[in-house]
GROMACS .gro file of N, CA and C in nm:
model
  552
    1MET      N    1   3.198  -1.595  -1.062
    1MET     CA    2   3.171  -1.496  -0.959
    1MET      C    3   3.041  -1.535  -0.890
    2GLY      N    4   3.040  -1.527  -0.756
    2GLY     CA    5   2.922  -1.565  -0.678
    2GLY      C    6   2.815  -1.457  -0.679
    3LYS      N    7   2.697  -1.494  -0.625
    3LYS     CA    8   2.585  -1.400  -0.620
    3LYS      C    9   2.616  -1.276  -0.537
    4ALA      N   10   2.684  -1.296  -0.425
    4ALA     CA   11   2.718  -1.184  -0.339
    4ALA      C   12   2.810  -1.086  -0.411
    5ALA      N   13   2.907  -1.139  -0.485
    5ALA     CA   14   2.998  -1.053  -0.561
    5ALA      C   15   2.923  -0.979  -0.671
    6ASN      N   16   2.828  -1.047  -0.736
    6ASN     CA   17   2.746  -0.980  -0.839
    6ASN      C   18   2.665  -0.865  -0.779
    7ARG      N   19   2.603  -0.891  -0.663
    7ARG     CA   20   2.525  -0.785  -0.598
    7ARG      C   21   2.614  -0.668  -0.560
    8ALA      N   22   2.734  -0.698  -0.510
    8ALA     CA   23   2.828  -0.592  -0.471
    8ALA      C   24   2.866  -0.507  -0.593
    9GLN      N   25   2.891  -0.573  -0.704
    9GLN     CA   26   2.925  -0.500  -0.826
    9GLN      C   27   2.808  -0.413  -0.872
   10LEU      N   28   2.687  -0.469  -0.869
   10LEU     CA   29   2.569  -0.392  -0.910
   10LEU      C   30   2.548  -0.271  -0.820
   11ARG      N   31   2.566  -0.292  -0.689
   11ARG     CA   32   2.551  -0.180  -0.595
   11ARG      C   33   2.653  -0.071  -0.627
   12ALA      N   34   2.774  -0.113  -0.653
   12ALA     CA   35   2.880  -0.017  -0.684
   12ALA      C   36   2.844   0.063  -0.809
   13LEU      N   37   2.776   0.000  -0.901
   13LEU     CA   38   2.737   0.068  -1.024
   13LEU      C   39   2.607   0.146  -1.010
   14GLY      N   40   2.540   0.128  -0.897
   14GLY     CA   41   2.412   0.197  -0.878
   14GLY      C   42   2.297   0.127  -0.947
   15VAL      N   43   2.324   0.010  -1.004
   15VAL     CA   44   2.220  -0.062  -1.077
   15VAL      C   45   2.115  -0.117  -0.981
   16ALA      N   46   2.159  -0.165  -0.867
   16ALA     CA   47   2.063  -0.222  -0.771
   16ALA      C   48   1.961  -0.118  -0.730
   17ALA      N   49   2.006   0.004  -0.708
   17ALA     CA   50   1.912   0.110  -0.671
   17ALA      C   51   1.815   0.138  -0.784
   18ALA      N   52   1.866   0.140  -0.905
   18ALA     CA   53   1.778   0.166  -1.020
   18ALA      C   54   1.679   0.053  -1.038
   19LEU      N   55   1.724  -0.072  -1.020
   19LEU     CA   56   1.634  -0.186  -1.036
   19LEU      C   57   1.529  -0.191  -0.927
   20SER      N   58   1.561  -0.146  -0.806
   20SER     CA   59   1.466  -0.153  -0.696
   20SER      C   60   1.344  -0.065  -0.720
   21VAL      N   61   1.357   0.035  -0.803
   21VAL     CA   62   1.243   0.120  -0.836
   21VAL      C   63   1.135   0.038  -0.905
   22TRP      N   64   1.176  -0.062  -0.981
   22TRP     CA   65   1.081  -0.143  -1.057
   22TRP      C   66   1.026  -0.260  -0.978
   23ALA      N   67   1.087  -0.293  -0.865
   23ALA     CA   68   1.040  -0.406  -0.785
   23ALA      C   69   0.908  -0.370  -0.716
   24PRO      N   70   0.809  -0.461  -0.716
   24PRO     CA   71   0.684  -0.432  -0.648
   24PRO      C   72   0.709  -0.418  -0.498
   25MET      N   73   0.650  -0.317  -0.440
   25MET     CA   74   0.666  -0.292  -0.299
   25MET      C   75   0.530  -0.260  -0.239
   26ALA      N   76   0.500  -0.318  -0.123
   26ALA     CA   77   0.377  -0.284  -0.053
   26ALA      C   78   0.395  -0.147   0.012
   27MET      N   79   0.301  -0.061  -0.011
   27MET     CA   80   0.306   0.073   0.047
   27MET      C   81   0.179   0.095   0.127
   28ALA      N   82   0.194   0.146   0.247
   28ALA     CA   83   0.077   0.180   0.326
   28ALA      C   84   0.003   0.294   0.258
   29LEU      N   85  -0.124   0.294   0.274
   29LEU     CA   86  -0.212   0.394   0.216
   29LEU      C   87  -0.175   0.534   0.265
   30PRO      N   88  -0.143   0.628   0.176
   30PRO     CA   89  -0.112   0.764   0.219
   30PRO      C   90  -0.237   0.835   0.271
   31GLN      N   91  -0.219   0.929   0.360
   31GLN     CA   92  -0.331   0.999   0.424
   31GLN      C   93  -0.428   1.061   0.323
   32GLU      N   94  -0.376   1.125   0.220
   32GLU     CA   95  -0.465   1.191   0.123
   32GLU      C   96  -0.551   1.091   0.047
   33ALA      N   97  -0.505   0.968   0.037
   33ALA     CA   98  -0.581   0.864  -0.032
   33ALA      C   99  -0.684   0.799   0.060
   34ALA      N  100  -0.671   0.819   0.188
   34ALA     CA  101  -0.759   0.755   0.285
   34ALA      C  102  -0.888   0.832   0.310
   35ARG      N  103  -0.894   0.957   0.268
   35ARG     CA  104  -1.011   1.041   0.297
   35ARG      C  105  -1.106   1.047   0.178
   36PHE      N  106  -1.231   1.016   0.205
   36PHE     CA  107  -1.340   1.023   0.107
   36PHE      C  108  -1.448   1.115   0.161
   37ALA      N  109  -1.526   1.174   0.074
   37ALA     CA  110  -1.648   1.241   0.116
   37ALA      C  111  -1.749   1.131   0.149
   38SER      N  112  -1.817   1.147   0.261
   38SER     CA  113  -1.917   1.048   0.303
   38SER      C  114  -2.050   1.076   0.234
   39ILE      N  115  -2.125   0.973   0.207
   39ILE     CA  116  -2.257   0.989   0.145
   39ILE      C  117  -2.352   1.062   0.240
   40GLU      N  118  -2.321   1.057   0.369
   40GLU     CA  119  -2.405   1.122   0.469
   40GLU      C  120  -2.360   1.265   0.498
   41GLY      N  121  -2.259   1.312   0.427
   41GLY     CA  122  -2.201   1.443   0.454
   41GLY      C  123  -2.077   1.425   0.540
   42GLY      N  124  -1.990   1.522   0.538
   42GLY     CA  125  -1.866   1.512   0.613
   42GLY      C  126  -1.766   1.422   0.543
   43ALA      N  127  -1.675   1.367   0.621
   43ALA     CA  128  -1.567   1.285   0.565
   43ALA      C  129  -1.573   1.144   0.619
   44LEU      N  130  -1.519   1.055   0.541
   44LEU     CA  131  -1.503   0.916   0.579
   44LEU      C  132  -1.353   0.889   0.565
   45ASP      N  133  -1.287   0.856   0.673
   45ASP     CA  134  -1.141   0.841   0.674
   45ASP      C  135  -1.105   0.696   0.705
   46LEU      N  136  -1.043   0.628   0.610
   46LEU     CA  137  -1.008   0.488   0.629
   46LEU      C  138  -0.913   0.467   0.746
   47THR      N  139  -0.833   0.568   0.780
   47THR     CA  140  -0.739   0.551   0.891
   47THR      C  141  -0.812   0.540   1.024
   48ALA      N  142  -0.938   0.576   1.030
   48ALA     CA  143  -1.017   0.560   1.153
   48ALA      C  144  -1.030   0.412   1.189
   49TRP      N  145  -1.011   0.323   1.091
   49TRP     CA  146  -1.023   0.180   1.115
   49TRP      C  147  -0.888   0.111   1.118
   50ARG      N  148  -0.782   0.187   1.137
   50ARG     CA  149  -0.648   0.127   1.146
   50ARG      C  150  -0.652   0.018   1.254
   51GLY      N  151  -0.590  -0.092   1.225
   51GLY     CA  152  -0.592  -0.206   1.317
   51GLY      C  153  -0.689  -0.314   1.272
   52ARG      N  154  -0.769  -0.284   1.170
   52ARG     CA  155  -0.864  -0.381   1.116
   52ARG      C  156  -0.848  -0.388   0.964
   53PRO      N  157  -0.865  -0.504   0.904
   53PRO     CA  158  -0.866  -0.511   0.758
   53PRO      C  159  -0.984  -0.432   0.704
   54ILE      N  160  -0.967  -0.377   0.585
   54ILE     CA  161  -1.071  -0.300   0.519
   54ILE      C  162  -1.088  -0.354   0.377
   55LEU      N  163  -1.213  -0.379   0.340
   55LEU     CA  164  -1.245  -0.417   0.203
   55LEU      C  165  -1.314  -0.298   0.139
   56VAL      N  166  -1.253  -0.242   0.036
   56VAL     CA  167  -1.306  -0.126  -0.035
   56VAL      C  168  -1.364  -0.175  -0.168
   57VAL      N  169  -1.491  -0.141  -0.194
   57VAL     CA  170  -1.559  -0.192  -0.312
   57VAL      C  171  -1.625  -0.078  -0.389
   58ASN      N  172  -1.587  -0.060  -0.516
   58ASN     CA  173  -1.656   0.040  -0.598
   58ASN      C  174  -1.788  -0.022  -0.646
   59THR      N  175  -1.896   0.053  -0.632
   59THR     CA  176  -2.030  -0.001  -0.657
   59THR      C  177  -2.108   0.087  -0.754
   60ALA      N  178  -2.221   0.035  -0.800
   60ALA     CA  179  -2.312   0.111  -0.886
   60ALA      C  180  -2.451   0.049  -0.874
   61SER      N  181  -2.552   0.134  -0.872
   61SER     CA  182  -2.691   0.090  -0.849
   61SER      C  183  -2.756   0.023  -0.968
   62HIS      N  184  -2.710   0.051  -1.089
   62HIS     CA  185  -2.771  -0.004  -1.210
   62HIS      C  186  -2.683  -0.107  -1.279
   63CYS      N  187  -2.603  -0.177  -1.203
   63CYS     CA  188  -2.508  -0.275  -1.257
   63CYS      C  189  -2.566  -0.416  -1.243
   64GLY      N  190  -2.527  -0.504  -1.330
   64GLY     CA  191  -2.570  -0.643  -1.320
   64GLY      C  192  -2.516  -0.712  -1.195
   65PHE      N  193  -2.416  -0.652  -1.130
   65PHE     CA  194  -2.359  -0.710  -1.008
   65PHE      C  195  -2.411  -0.642  -0.881
   66THR      N  196  -2.510  -0.556  -0.895
   66THR     CA  197  -2.561  -0.479  -0.780
   66THR      C  198  -2.612  -0.570  -0.669
   67ASP      N  199  -2.658  -0.690  -0.702
   67ASP     CA  200  -2.704  -0.781  -0.597
   67ASP      C  201  -2.591  -0.820  -0.500
   68GLN      N  202  -2.468  -0.788  -0.536
   68GLN     CA  203  -2.356  -0.815  -0.444
   68GLN      C  204  -2.362  -0.729  -0.318
   69TYR      N  205  -2.442  -0.624  -0.319
   69TYR     CA  206  -2.461  -0.546  -0.195
   69TYR      C  207  -2.504  -0.640  -0.083
   70GLU      N  208  -2.592  -0.735  -0.114
   70GLU     CA  209  -2.639  -0.830  -0.014
   70GLU      C  210  -2.522  -0.908   0.044
   71GLY      N  211  -2.433  -0.956  -0.041
   71GLY     CA  212  -2.316  -1.030   0.004
   71GLY      C  213  -2.218  -0.943   0.081
   72LEU      N  214  -2.205  -0.817   0.042
   72LEU     CA  215  -2.116  -0.726   0.116
   72LEU      C  216  -2.167  -0.705   0.258
   73GLN      N  217  -2.298  -0.687   0.272
   73GLN     CA  218  -2.356  -0.671   0.404
   73GLN      C  219  -2.339  -0.800   0.485
   74ALA      N  220  -2.359  -0.915   0.421
   74ALA     CA  221  -2.342  -1.044   0.489
   74ALA      C  222  -2.197  -1.063   0.534
   75LEU      N  223  -2.104  -1.019   0.452
   75LEU     CA  224  -1.962  -1.028   0.486
   75LEU      C  225  -1.932  -0.943   0.610
   76GLN      N  226  -1.983  -0.821   0.611
   76GLN     CA  227  -1.965  -0.733   0.727
   76GLN      C  228  -2.029  -0.796   0.851
   77ASP      N  229  -2.149  -0.850   0.835
   77ASP     CA  230  -2.219  -0.911   0.948
   77ASP      C  231  -2.144  -1.035   0.999
   78ARG      N  232  -2.087  -1.112   0.907
   78ARG     CA  233  -2.015  -1.234   0.945
   78ARG      C  234  -1.895  -1.203   1.032
   79TYR      N  235  -1.819  -1.104   0.993
   79TYR     CA  236  -1.696  -1.073   1.066
   79TYR      C  237  -1.715  -0.969   1.175
   80GLY      N  238  -1.815  -0.888   1.162
   80GLY     CA  239  -1.841  -0.786   1.263
   80GLY      C  240  -1.752  -0.665   1.247
   81PRO      N  241  -1.803  -0.552   1.284
   81PRO     CA  242  -1.730  -0.426   1.264
   81PRO      C  243  -1.602  -0.415   1.347
   82GLU      N  244  -1.585  -0.500   1.447
   82GLU     CA  245  -1.461  -0.495   1.525
   82GLU      C  246  -1.348  -0.570   1.456
   83GLN      N  247  -1.381  -0.651   1.354
   83GLN     CA  248  -1.279  -0.730   1.286
   83GLN      C  249  -1.254  -0.683   1.144
   84LEU      N  250  -1.358  -0.653   1.068
   84LEU     CA  251  -1.347  -0.616   0.927
   84LEU      C  252  -1.437  -0.497   0.901
   85VAL      N  253  -1.393  -0.409   0.814
   85VAL     CA  254  -1.477  -0.297   0.771
   85VAL      C  255  -1.493  -0.309   0.620
   86VAL      N  256  -1.618  -0.309   0.574
   86VAL     CA  257  -1.649  -0.310   0.431
   86VAL      C  258  -1.695  -0.170   0.395
   87VAL      N  259  -1.622  -0.104   0.306
   87VAL     CA  260  -1.654   0.033   0.264
   87VAL      C  261  -1.699   0.029   0.118
   88THR      N  262  -1.816   0.085   0.091
   88THR     CA  263  -1.864   0.090  -0.047
   88THR      C  264  -1.839   0.229  -0.105
   89VAL      N  265  -1.799   0.230  -0.231
   89VAL     CA  266  -1.766   0.353  -0.302
   89VAL      C  267  -1.854   0.362  -0.427
   90PRO      N  268  -1.974   0.420  -0.414
   90PRO     CA  269  -2.058   0.436  -0.533
   90PRO      C  270  -1.983   0.520  -0.637
   91SER      N  271  -1.991   0.474  -0.762
   91SER     CA  272  -1.918   0.543  -0.867
   91SER      C  273  -1.997   0.540  -0.997
   92ASP      N  274  -1.985   0.648  -1.073
   92ASP     CA  275  -2.047   0.653  -1.205
   92ASP      C  276  -1.940   0.641  -1.314
   93SER      N  277  -1.823   0.591  -1.277
   93SER     CA  278  -1.715   0.578  -1.374
   93SER      C  279  -1.751   0.487  -1.490
   94PHE      N  280  -1.849   0.398  -1.470
   94PHE     CA  281  -1.893   0.308  -1.576
   94PHE      C  282  -2.037   0.339  -1.618
   95ASN      N  283  -2.081   0.460  -1.585
   95ASN     CA  284  -2.213   0.512  -1.627
   95ASN      C  285  -2.329   0.425  -1.582
   96GLN      N  286  -2.323   0.377  -1.457
   96GLN     CA  287  -2.430   0.292  -1.407
   96GLN      C  288  -2.479   0.332  -1.267
   97GLU      N  289  -2.449   0.455  -1.227
   97GLU     CA  290  -2.491   0.498  -1.094
   97GLU      C  291  -2.607   0.596  -1.104
   98LEU      N  292  -2.684   0.604  -0.998
   98LEU     CA  293  -2.794   0.699  -0.991
   98LEU      C  294  -2.740   0.842  -0.995
   99ASP      N  295  -2.829   0.939  -1.009
   99ASP     CA  296  -2.787   1.078  -1.030
   99ASP      C  297  -2.737   1.150  -0.905
  100SER      N  298  -2.780   1.107  -0.787
  100SER     CA  299  -2.739   1.181  -0.667
  100SER      C  300  -2.706   1.086  -0.552
  101ALA      N  301  -2.629   1.136  -0.459
  101ALA     CA  302  -2.592   1.058  -0.341
  101ALA      C  303  -2.716   1.021  -0.261
  102ALA      N  304  -2.811   1.112  -0.252
  102ALA     CA  305  -2.935   1.084  -0.177
  102ALA      C  306  -3.010   0.966  -0.240
  103GLU      N  307  -3.014   0.961  -0.373
  103GLU     CA  308  -3.081   0.850  -0.441
  103GLU      C  309  -3.007   0.719  -0.415
  104VAL      N  310  -2.875   0.723  -0.416
  104VAL     CA  311  -2.796   0.602  -0.390
  104VAL      C  312  -2.821   0.553  -0.248
  105ALA      N  313  -2.814   0.642  -0.152
  105ALA     CA  314  -2.836   0.604  -0.012
  105ALA      C  315  -2.974   0.542   0.007
  106GLU      N  316  -3.075   0.603  -0.052
  106GLU     CA  317  -3.212   0.552  -0.039
  106GLU      C  318  -3.224   0.414  -0.108
  107PHE      N  319  -3.169   0.401  -0.227
  107PHE     CA  320  -3.172   0.276  -0.301
  107PHE      C  321  -3.110   0.163  -0.218
  108CYS      N  322  -2.992   0.189  -0.160
  108CYS     CA  323  -2.921   0.086  -0.083
  108CYS      C  324  -2.993   0.050   0.045
  109GLU      N  325  -3.052   0.148   0.109
  109GLU     CA  326  -3.124   0.121   0.233
  109GLU      C  327  -3.253   0.044   0.206
  110ILE      N  328  -3.330   0.087   0.109
  110ILE     CA  329  -3.459   0.023   0.079
  110ILE      C  330  -3.440  -0.117   0.023
  111ASN      N  331  -3.349  -0.133  -0.072
  111ASN     CA  332  -3.334  -0.262  -0.140
  111ASN      C  333  -3.243  -0.362  -0.070
  112TYR      N  334  -3.147  -0.313   0.007
  112TYR     CA  335  -3.049  -0.405   0.066
  112TYR      C  336  -3.030  -0.388   0.216
  113GLY      N  337  -3.091  -0.288   0.276
  113GLY     CA  338  -3.078  -0.266   0.420
  113GLY      C  339  -2.934  -0.243   0.462
  114LEU      N  340  -2.856  -0.178   0.377
  114LEU     CA  341  -2.713  -0.159   0.406
  114LEU      C  342  -2.691  -0.066   0.524
  115ASP      N  343  -2.596  -0.105   0.608
  115ASP     CA  344  -2.548  -0.014   0.711
  115ASP      C  345  -2.395  -0.007   0.706
  116LEU      N  346  -2.342  -0.029   0.587
  116LEU     CA  347  -2.198  -0.021   0.564
  116LEU      C  348  -2.155   0.125   0.547
  117PRO      N  349  -2.032   0.158   0.583
  117PRO     CA  350  -1.982   0.292   0.550
  117PRO      C  351  -1.987   0.310   0.398
  118MET      N  352  -2.033   0.426   0.353
  118MET     CA  353  -2.048   0.452   0.211
  118MET      C  354  -1.999   0.592   0.179
  119THR      N  355  -1.921   0.601   0.073
  119THR     CA  356  -1.871   0.731   0.030
  119THR      C  357  -1.975   0.799  -0.058
  120ASP      N  358  -1.951   0.923  -0.088
  120ASP     CA  359  -2.030   0.994  -0.188
  120ASP      C  360  -1.996   0.932  -0.324
  121ILE      N  361  -2.069   0.966  -0.427
  121ILE     CA  362  -2.040   0.917  -0.562
  121ILE      C  363  -1.899   0.966  -0.599
  122THR      N  364  -1.813   0.872  -0.637
  122THR     CA  365  -1.669   0.898  -0.650
  122THR      C  366  -1.612   0.838  -0.778
  123PRO      N  367  -1.534   0.915  -0.855
  123PRO     CA  368  -1.466   0.857  -0.972
  123PRO      C  369  -1.358   0.757  -0.928
  124VAL      N  370  -1.351   0.643  -0.997
  124VAL     CA  371  -1.253   0.540  -0.960
  124VAL      C  372  -1.152   0.512  -1.071
  125ARG      N  373  -1.168   0.575  -1.188
  125ARG     CA  374  -1.077   0.554  -1.301
  125ARG      C  375  -1.044   0.686  -1.368
  126GLY      N  376  -0.934   0.683  -1.440
  126GLY     CA  377  -0.897   0.797  -1.523
  126GLY      C  378  -0.835   0.912  -1.446
  127PRO      N  379  -0.822   1.027  -1.513
  127PRO     CA  380  -0.751   1.141  -1.453
  127PRO      C  381  -0.824   1.200  -1.333
  128ASP      N  382  -0.954   1.177  -1.321
  128ASP     CA  383  -1.030   1.231  -1.207
  128ASP      C  384  -1.048   1.129  -1.095
  129ALA      N  385  -0.980   1.015  -1.105
  129ALA     CA  386  -0.994   0.911  -1.003
  129ALA      C  387  -0.960   0.965  -0.865
  130HIS      N  388  -1.035   0.921  -0.767
  130HIS     CA  389  -1.008   0.957  -0.628
  130HIS      C  390  -0.864   0.919  -0.594
  131PRO      N  391  -0.798   0.992  -0.503
  131PRO     CA  392  -0.659   0.959  -0.467
  131PRO      C  393  -0.638   0.814  -0.421
  132PHE      N  394  -0.739   0.750  -0.361
  132PHE     CA  395  -0.725   0.609  -0.324
  132PHE      C  396  -0.700   0.525  -0.448
  133TYR      N  397  -0.779   0.547  -0.551
  133TYR     CA  398  -0.766   0.468  -0.673
  133TYR      C  399  -0.643   0.508  -0.753
  134ALA      N  400  -0.602   0.633  -0.745
  134ALA     CA  401  -0.477   0.676  -0.809
  134ALA      C  402  -0.359   0.607  -0.740
  135TRP      N  403  -0.361   0.601  -0.607
  135TRP     CA  404  -0.257   0.532  -0.530
  135TRP      C  405  -0.254   0.384  -0.567
  136LEU      N  406  -0.371   0.322  -0.575
  136LEU     CA  407  -0.380   0.180  -0.608
  136LEU      C  408  -0.320   0.153  -0.746
  137GLN      N  409  -0.351   0.239  -0.841
  137GLN     CA  410  -0.297   0.226  -0.977
  137GLN      C  411  -0.145   0.245  -0.978
  138ARG      N  412  -0.100   0.348  -0.909
  138ARG     CA  413   0.042   0.382  -0.907
  138ARG      C  414   0.125   0.278  -0.832
  139SER      N  415   0.079   0.236  -0.715
  139SER     CA  416   0.161   0.147  -0.633
  139SER      C  417   0.144  -0.002  -0.665
  140GLU      N  418   0.026  -0.042  -0.712
  140GLU     CA  419  -0.001  -0.184  -0.734
  140GLU      C  420  -0.037  -0.219  -0.878
  141GLY      N  421  -0.055  -0.116  -0.962
  141GLY     CA  422  -0.095  -0.142  -1.100
  141GLY      C  423  -0.239  -0.192  -1.111
  142VAL      N  424  -0.321  -0.160  -1.011
  142VAL     CA  425  -0.459  -0.208  -1.006
  142VAL      C  426  -0.554  -0.092  -1.028
  143ALA      N  427  -0.645  -0.108  -1.124
  143ALA     CA  428  -0.753  -0.012  -1.147
  143ALA      C  429  -0.880  -0.092  -1.172
  144PRO      N  430  -0.992  -0.049  -1.115
  144PRO     CA  431  -1.116  -0.123  -1.141
  144PRO      C  432  -1.144  -0.131  -1.290
  145ARG      N  433  -1.176  -0.251  -1.335
  145ARG     CA  434  -1.216  -0.269  -1.474
  145ARG      C  435  -1.367  -0.258  -1.489
  146TRP      N  436  -1.435  -0.268  -1.375
  146TRP     CA  437  -1.581  -0.261  -1.375
  146TRP      C  438  -1.626  -0.237  -1.231
  147ASN      N  439  -1.755  -0.222  -1.214
  147ASN     CA  440  -1.813  -0.205  -1.081
  147ASN      C  441  -1.792  -0.332  -0.997
  148PHE      N  442  -1.794  -0.314  -0.868
  148PHE     CA  443  -1.781  -0.422  -0.770
  148PHE      C  444  -1.645  -0.490  -0.773
  149THR      N  445  -1.541  -0.410  -0.801
  149THR     CA  446  -1.403  -0.456  -0.780
  149THR      C  447  -1.376  -0.442  -0.631
  150LYS      N  448  -1.321  -0.546  -0.572
  150LYS     CA  449  -1.298  -0.550  -0.428
  150LYS      C  450  -1.148  -0.540  -0.401
  151VAL      N  451  -1.110  -0.449  -0.311
  151VAL     CA  452  -0.970  -0.427  -0.276
  151VAL      C  453  -0.955  -0.447  -0.126
  152LEU      N  454  -0.868  -0.539  -0.087
  152LEU     CA  455  -0.846  -0.569   0.054
  152LEU      C  456  -0.717  -0.503   0.102
  153LEU      N  457  -0.730  -0.429   0.212
  153LEU     CA  458  -0.616  -0.368   0.279
  153LEU      C  459  -0.598  -0.437   0.413
  154ASP      N  460  -0.473  -0.450   0.457
  154ASP     CA  461  -0.450  -0.511   0.588
  154ASP      C  462  -0.471  -0.408   0.699
  155ALA      N  463  -0.445  -0.448   0.821
  155ALA     CA  464  -0.471  -0.363   0.937
  155ALA      C  465  -0.385  -0.236   0.940
  156GLU      N  466  -0.279  -0.235   0.861
  156GLU     CA  467  -0.193  -0.116   0.855
  156GLU      C  468  -0.218  -0.032   0.730
  157GLY      N  469  -0.317  -0.069   0.652
  157GLY     CA  470  -0.350   0.007   0.532
  157GLY      C  471  -0.268  -0.031   0.411
  158GLU      N  472  -0.205  -0.147   0.413
  158GLU     CA  473  -0.128  -0.192   0.298
  158GLU      C  474  -0.213  -0.282   0.211
  159TYR      N  475  -0.194  -0.269   0.081
  159TYR     CA  476  -0.265  -0.351  -0.016
  159TYR      C  477  -0.233  -0.499   0.007
  160VAL      N  478  -0.338  -0.582   0.003
  160VAL     CA  479  -0.322  -0.726   0.015
  160VAL      C  480  -0.358  -0.796  -0.115
  161ALA      N  481  -0.479  -0.769  -0.166
  161ALA     CA  482  -0.527  -0.837  -0.286
  161ALA      C  483  -0.647  -0.762  -0.343
  162HIS      N  484  -0.683  -0.799  -0.465
  162HIS     CA  485  -0.806  -0.745  -0.524
  162HIS      C  486  -0.874  -0.854  -0.605
  163TRP      N  487  -1.004  -0.837  -0.623
  163TRP     CA  488  -1.084  -0.931  -0.700
  163TRP      C  489  -1.178  -0.850  -0.787
  164GLY      N  490  -1.207  -0.903  -0.904
  164GLY     CA  491  -1.297  -0.838  -0.998
  164GLY      C  492  -1.443  -0.860  -0.964
  165SER      N  493  -1.526  -0.809  -1.050
  165SER     CA  494  -1.670  -0.811  -1.032
  165SER      C  495  -1.728  -0.950  -1.016
  166THR      N  496  -1.672  -1.047  -1.083
  166THR     CA  497  -1.731  -1.180  -1.081
  166THR      C  498  -1.703  -1.257  -0.953
  167THR      N  499  -1.610  -1.210  -0.871
  167THR     CA  500  -1.584  -1.274  -0.742
  167THR      C  501  -1.688  -1.222  -0.643
  168ARG      N  502  -1.770  -1.311  -0.595
  168ARG     CA  503  -1.877  -1.275  -0.500
  168ARG      C  504  -1.815  -1.242  -0.364
  169PRO      N  505  -1.879  -1.156  -0.286
  169PRO     CA  506  -1.823  -1.117  -0.156
  169PRO      C  507  -1.794  -1.232  -0.060
  170LEU      N  508  -1.872  -1.340  -0.065
  170LEU     CA  509  -1.850  -1.452   0.026
  170LEU      C  510  -1.772  -1.566  -0.039
  171ALA      N  511  -1.709  -1.539  -0.153
  171ALA     CA  512  -1.630  -1.642  -0.221
  171ALA      C  513  -1.516  -1.688  -0.131
  172PRO      N  514  -1.490  -1.819  -0.125
  172PRO     CA  515  -1.383  -1.869  -0.039
  172PRO      C  516  -1.246  -1.805  -0.066
  173ARG      N  517  -1.215  -1.776  -0.191
  173ARG     CA  518  -1.082  -1.718  -0.217
  173ARG      C  519  -1.070  -1.578  -0.157
  174LEU      N  520  -1.180  -1.508  -0.141
  174LEU     CA  521  -1.179  -1.377  -0.077
  174LEU      C  522  -1.181  -1.392   0.076
  175THR      N  523  -1.268  -1.476   0.128
  175THR     CA  524  -1.278  -1.492   0.274
  175THR      C  525  -1.152  -1.555   0.333
  176ARG      N  526  -1.083  -1.641   0.255
  176ARG     CA  527  -0.957  -1.698   0.304
  176ARG      C  528  -0.855  -1.588   0.332
  177GLU      N  529  -0.851  -1.487   0.244
  177GLU     CA  530  -0.757  -1.376   0.264
  177GLU      C  531  -0.793  -1.295   0.389
  178ILE      N  532  -0.922  -1.273   0.408
  178ILE     CA  533  -0.967  -1.201   0.529
  178ILE      C  534  -0.933  -1.282   0.653
  179ASP      N  535  -0.965  -1.412   0.650
  179ASP     CA  536  -0.935  -1.499   0.765
  179ASP      C  537  -0.786  -1.496   0.799
  180ALA      N  538  -0.701  -1.500   0.697
  180ALA     CA  539  -0.557  -1.498   0.720
  180ALA      C  540  -0.514  -1.368   0.788
  181LEU      N  541  -0.576  -1.257   0.752
  181LEU     CA  542  -0.542  -1.129   0.816
  181LEU      C  543  -0.587  -1.126   0.961
  182LEU      N  544  -0.699  -1.189   0.989
  182LEU     CA  545  -0.754  -1.186   1.124
  182LEU      C  546  -0.684  -1.280   1.219
  183THR      N  547  -0.608  -1.376   1.167
  183THR     CA  548  -0.537  -1.471   1.255
  183THR      C  549  -0.392  -1.430   1.279
  184ARG      N  550  -0.351  -1.318   1.224
  184ARG     CA  551  -0.212  -1.273   1.244
  184ARG      C  552  -0.190  -1.228   1.385
   0.00000   0.00000   0.00000
């Protein structure tokens, strides 16, 4: 029996539909997952940057990888806000963040001169994870294992790739993915 006949039989049995639930599928970011509280007050909505790739990075001020803020700012400067948006998500999920959003904002401005969009202090793991991270876990099986996990979304808000803490913001394997999105 040929492949087409096998598929037809599976469809008739409903197996294909059941199996498709397990197949990985790219899903655009749902609206509720796109909204964060901004560190400056108000809301920060990722859909405001639709049409541009977005790199979302969970951060912490007392982490051994905190110097990556410099690379994140350099990445934003390299591509410019019209091409790429780098969003930082301060989090105390790994017990390494300052006590208040005001302290985080001041720390980042004084030490790194950041002008990147920044959320309020936000949980990124577990039952209290922000809807963005819950969506990422549910749809892609990705959850930050540590601070400075980088998640790349394409211009339509679909997951592209992620990198752990040890991948520096200007690493070629990360910038190649950004470049590929910008040449589409």
